[in-house]
Coordinates of C-alpha atoms in Angstrom, one line a residue:
M1 CA 55.0 7.1 3.7
S2 CA 51.4 5.8 4.8
F3 CA 50.4 2.1 4.1
I4 CA 46.9 2.0 2.7
I5 CA 44.6 -1.2 2.7
Y6 CA 42.5 -1.6 -0.3
P7 CA 39.4 -4.1 0.0
A8 CA 38.9 -5.6 -3.5
I9 CA 35.8 -6.2 -5.3
D10 CA 36.0 -8.4 -8.4
I11 CA 33.0 -8.0 -10.6
R12 CA 32.0 -10.8 -13.0
G13 CA 28.5 -10.7 -14.5
G14 CA 27.6 -7.6 -12.4
K15 CA 28.3 -9.5 -9.0
C16 CA 30.9 -9.3 -6.4
V17 CA 32.9 -12.7 -7.1
R18 CA 36.4 -13.9 -6.1
L19 CA 38.5 -16.2 -8.5
L20 CA 41.2 -18.7 -7.4
Q21 CA 44.5 -17.8 -8.8
G22 CA 42.7 -15.9 -11.6
D23 CA 41.0 -19.2 -12.7
Y24 CA 37.5 -18.2 -14.4
N25 CA 36.4 -21.9 -13.7
Q26 CA 36.9 -21.6 -9.9
E27 CA 34.6 -18.6 -8.6
T28 CA 32.7 -17.9 -5.7
V29 CA 30.1 -15.2 -5.5
Y30 CA 30.0 -13.1 -2.4
G31 CA 27.3 -10.6 -3.5
D32 CA 24.8 -9.2 -5.9
S33 CA 25.5 -6.1 -5.4
P34 CA 29.0 -4.3 -6.0
L35 CA 27.8 -1.3 -4.8
D36 CA 26.6 -2.3 -1.5
M37 CA 29.7 -4.2 -1.0
A38 CA 31.6 -1.1 -1.9
K39 CA 29.6 0.9 0.7
Q40 CA 30.4 -1.7 3.2
W41 CA 33.8 -1.4 3.1
A42 CA 33.6 2.6 2.9
A43 CA 31.6 2.5 6.3
Q44 CA 34.4 0.2 8.0
G45 CA 36.9 3.0 7.4
A46 CA 38.3 2.1 4.0
Q47 CA 40.3 4.8 2.6
W48 CA 40.5 3.5 -1.1
V49 CA 38.6 0.6 -2.9
H50 CA 39.9 -1.5 -5.4
L51 CA 37.5 -2.7 -8.3
V52 CA 38.3 -5.2 -11.1
D53 CA 36.2 -5.7 -14.1
L54 CA 37.0 -9.6 -14.6
D55 CA 34.7 -9.6 -17.8
G56 CA 36.5 -6.7 -18.9
A57 CA 39.8 -8.3 -18.4
K58 CA 38.7 -11.2 -20.3
V59 CA 37.6 -9.7 -23.3
G60 CA 40.0 -6.7 -23.6
Q61 CA 37.3 -3.9 -22.7
P62 CA 35.1 -2.7 -20.0
V63 CA 31.7 -4.9 -19.6
N64 CA 30.8 -3.9 -15.9
H65 CA 31.4 -0.1 -16.7
E66 CA 28.0 0.8 -15.6
V67 CA 28.3 -0.6 -11.9
V68 CA 31.8 0.8 -11.8
C69 CA 30.9 4.1 -12.7
E70 CA 27.9 4.1 -10.1
I71 CA 30.0 3.1 -7.3
A72 CA 32.5 6.0 -8.1
R73 CA 29.8 8.5 -8.3
T74 CA 28.3 7.2 -5.0
L75 CA 31.2 6.6 -2.8
D76 CA 33.0 9.3 -0.5
V77 CA 36.1 7.5 -1.1
P78 CA 38.4 7.2 -4.0
V79 CA 38.3 4.0 -6.2
Q80 CA 40.6 2.3 -8.5
I81 CA 39.7 0.2 -11.6
G82 CA 41.5 -2.3 -13.7
G83 CA 40.3 -4.6 -16.4
G84 CA 40.2 -4.4 -20.0
L85 CA 41.6 -0.7 -20.3
R86 CA 42.9 -0.5 -23.7
R87 CA 41.3 2.5 -25.3
M88 CA 41.5 6.2 -24.4
E89 CA 37.7 6.6 -24.5
D90 CA 37.0 4.1 -21.8
I91 CA 39.6 5.5 -19.5
E92 CA 38.1 8.9 -20.0
R93 CA 34.8 7.7 -19.3
Y94 CA 35.9 6.5 -15.9
I95 CA 37.8 9.6 -14.9
E96 CA 34.8 11.8 -15.8
S97 CA 32.9 9.5 -13.7
G98 CA 34.9 10.0 -10.7
V99 CA 37.4 7.4 -10.6
A100 CA 40.3 8.3 -9.0
R101 CA 42.8 6.0 -10.5
V102 CA 42.7 3.4 -13.5
I103 CA 45.0 0.5 -13.6
L104 CA 46.6 -0.4 -16.9
G105 CA 47.6 -4.2 -17.1
T106 CA 47.8 -5.8 -20.6
A107 CA 47.7 -2.6 -22.5
A108 CA 51.0 -1.6 -20.5
I109 CA 53.2 -4.5 -21.9
Q110 CA 51.5 -4.9 -25.5
D111 CA 50.8 -1.1 -26.5
Q112 CA 53.4 1.0 -24.6
P113 CA 52.8 3.9 -27.0
F114 CA 49.3 3.8 -25.6
A115 CA 50.5 3.4 -22.0
E116 CA 52.7 6.6 -22.6
Q117 CA 49.7 8.4 -24.0
V118 CA 47.6 7.8 -21.0
L119 CA 50.5 8.6 -18.5
A120 CA 51.0 11.9 -20.1
K121 CA 47.5 12.6 -20.0
Y122 CA 46.7 11.5 -16.6
G123 CA 49.7 11.0 -14.6
D124 CA 49.0 10.2 -11.0
K125 CA 45.7 9.2 -11.9
V126 CA 47.2 6.1 -13.4
A127 CA 48.6 2.8 -11.7
I128 CA 50.5 -0.1 -13.7
G129 CA 49.2 -3.3 -12.7
I130 CA 52.0 -5.9 -13.0
D131 CA 50.6 -9.6 -12.6
A132 CA 53.6 -12.0 -12.5
R133 CA 53.7 -15.6 -12.6
N134 CA 57.4 -17.1 -11.7
G135 CA 58.7 -13.5 -12.3
Y136 CA 57.0 -13.1 -15.8
V137 CA 54.4 -10.7 -16.6
A138 CA 50.9 -12.2 -17.2
T139 CA 48.4 -10.7 -19.6
H140 CA 44.7 -11.2 -20.7
G141 CA 43.1 -11.5 -17.6
W142 CA 46.3 -14.0 -16.5
L143 CA 45.4 -16.2 -19.4
E144 CA 48.9 -15.7 -21.2
T145 CA 52.5 -15.4 -19.9
S146 CA 54.8 -13.0 -21.7
E147 CA 58.7 -12.8 -21.7
V148 CA 59.2 -9.5 -19.9
T149 CA 60.0 -9.4 -16.1
A150 CA 58.2 -7.3 -13.9
E151 CA 61.2 -5.1 -13.3
A152 CA 62.1 -4.6 -16.7
L153 CA 58.5 -3.5 -17.4
A154 CA 58.4 -1.2 -14.4
K155 CA 61.4 0.4 -15.2
V156 CA 60.4 1.1 -18.9
L157 CA 57.2 2.6 -18.1
I158 CA 58.9 4.7 -15.0
S159 CA 60.6 6.4 -17.9
K160 CA 57.4 7.3 -19.5
G161 CA 56.0 9.0 -16.3
A162 CA 54.7 6.1 -14.2
E163 CA 54.6 6.3 -10.5
T164 CA 52.4 3.7 -8.7
F165 CA 52.5 -0.1 -9.3
I166 CA 50.2 -3.0 -8.1
Y167 CA 52.3 -6.1 -8.1
T168 CA 50.5 -9.5 -8.1
D169 CA 52.1 -12.6 -7.6
I170 CA 49.4 -15.0 -9.3
S171 CA 50.4 -18.0 -7.6
R172 CA 49.4 -16.8 -4.4
D173 CA 45.8 -14.8 -5.6
G174 CA 42.7 -16.3 -3.8
T175 CA 45.0 -19.0 -2.0
L176 CA 45.3 -17.1 1.5
A177 CA 49.0 -18.6 1.3
G178 CA 50.4 -15.1 2.6
P179 CA 51.5 -12.5 0.2
S180 CA 54.8 -12.3 -1.6
T181 CA 56.4 -9.9 0.6
E182 CA 59.8 -10.6 -0.4
S183 CA 59.3 -10.3 -4.3
T184 CA 57.1 -7.0 -3.5
V185 CA 59.9 -5.4 -1.4
Q186 CA 62.7 -6.4 -4.1
L187 CA 60.3 -4.7 -6.6
A188 CA 59.8 -1.5 -4.8
R189 CA 63.4 -1.2 -3.9
A190 CA 64.5 -2.0 -7.2
I191 CA 62.7 0.5 -9.0
G192 CA 62.3 3.2 -6.4
K193 CA 58.5 3.8 -6.7
T194 CA 55.3 2.9 -5.0
V195 CA 54.4 -0.6 -5.1
I196 CA 51.0 -1.8 -3.6
A197 CA 51.0 -5.6 -2.7
S198 CA 48.3 -7.9 -4.1
G199 CA 47.6 -11.6 -3.6
G200 CA 47.8 -13.9 -0.6
V201 CA 47.0 -11.8 2.2
S202 CA 45.3 -14.0 4.7
V203 CA 45.7 -12.5 7.9
E204 CA 46.3 -9.2 9.8
Q205 CA 49.8 -10.1 10.5
D206 CA 50.5 -10.2 6.7
L207 CA 49.5 -6.6 6.7
L208 CA 51.5 -5.5 9.5
E209 CA 54.5 -7.1 7.8
L210 CA 54.1 -5.5 4.5
A211 CA 53.6 -2.2 6.4
Q212 CA 57.1 -2.5 7.5
Y213 CA 58.4 -1.8 4.2
A214 CA 56.4 1.4 3.8
K215 CA 59.7 3.3 4.0
D216 CA 60.9 1.0 1.0
G217 CA 58.0 2.0 -1.0
V218 CA 55.5 -0.7 -0.3
G219 CA 52.5 1.6 -0.3
G220 CA 49.8 -0.9 0.6
A221 CA 48.1 -4.1 0.1
I222 CA 44.9 -5.3 -1.7
V223 CA 42.6 -7.6 0.5
G224 CA 40.1 -9.8 -0.8
K225 CA 39.3 -13.2 0.0
A226 CA 40.2 -12.7 3.7
L227 CA 37.9 -9.9 4.1
Y228 CA 34.8 -11.9 2.6
T229 CA 35.7 -14.9 4.7
D230 CA 36.2 -12.8 8.0
R231 CA 39.8 -13.8 8.4
I232 CA 40.6 -10.1 8.5
N233 CA 38.4 -7.5 10.2
L234 CA 38.9 -4.4 8.0
A235 CA 38.3 -1.8 10.7
Q236 CA 40.6 -3.4 13.1
A237 CA 43.3 -3.8 10.4
L238 CA 43.2 -0.4 9.4
R239 CA 43.9 0.3 13.1
S240 CA 46.6 -1.9 13.5
V241 CA 48.8 -0.8 10.4
Q242 CA 48.6 2.9 11.6
E243 CA 50.5 1.5 14.5
V244 CA 53.4 0.2 12.5

């Protein structure tokens, strides 16, 4: 199983930003053009690009969809998008625009019949985003915490056809404190499916550590702030993980 590095582009107000631990009041703007940023990561060899519509996650429906669709149509590498996807028509619009994978977050826990419908229609074009705070799933752009554990939610959705999961430890996101390797590996082993790590990656060694568990189902890592602050060089990191 290969290990994929996913450069993250978080979009808010049409710009490329990063939040600290999902806090909308702690925002850093890294560029006025998410498309230009996506092109930059693709030019450095990215195999995928990870997009998040932060405005969409907050209000419950896509807000920056025009930017996302433009990126999907322009880039030669596949993109995945999450944030506010709770209606089939929004998902269809993204898939028809060339988005390779849509990410269900809040909808996966609050509207499981909908999640089941999306999985039945689009299968491997769907990933389940599990964002956890102290082991429990958070929803609505991390503004609320449920009483469901990450593993329990994953197992329910696997029974509905889910194959790919993105696991974020909110306490690590945007902090450069290192990924939650142990909990990510634990989840991958427990569910027997592909789990992409998200949150906390700060140096290349973090990626090398995660890549050692590709055989256990850790299929990649999403990297944001470390790329934007030049703590990780994407091209070099891509070469390094191939050698693990």
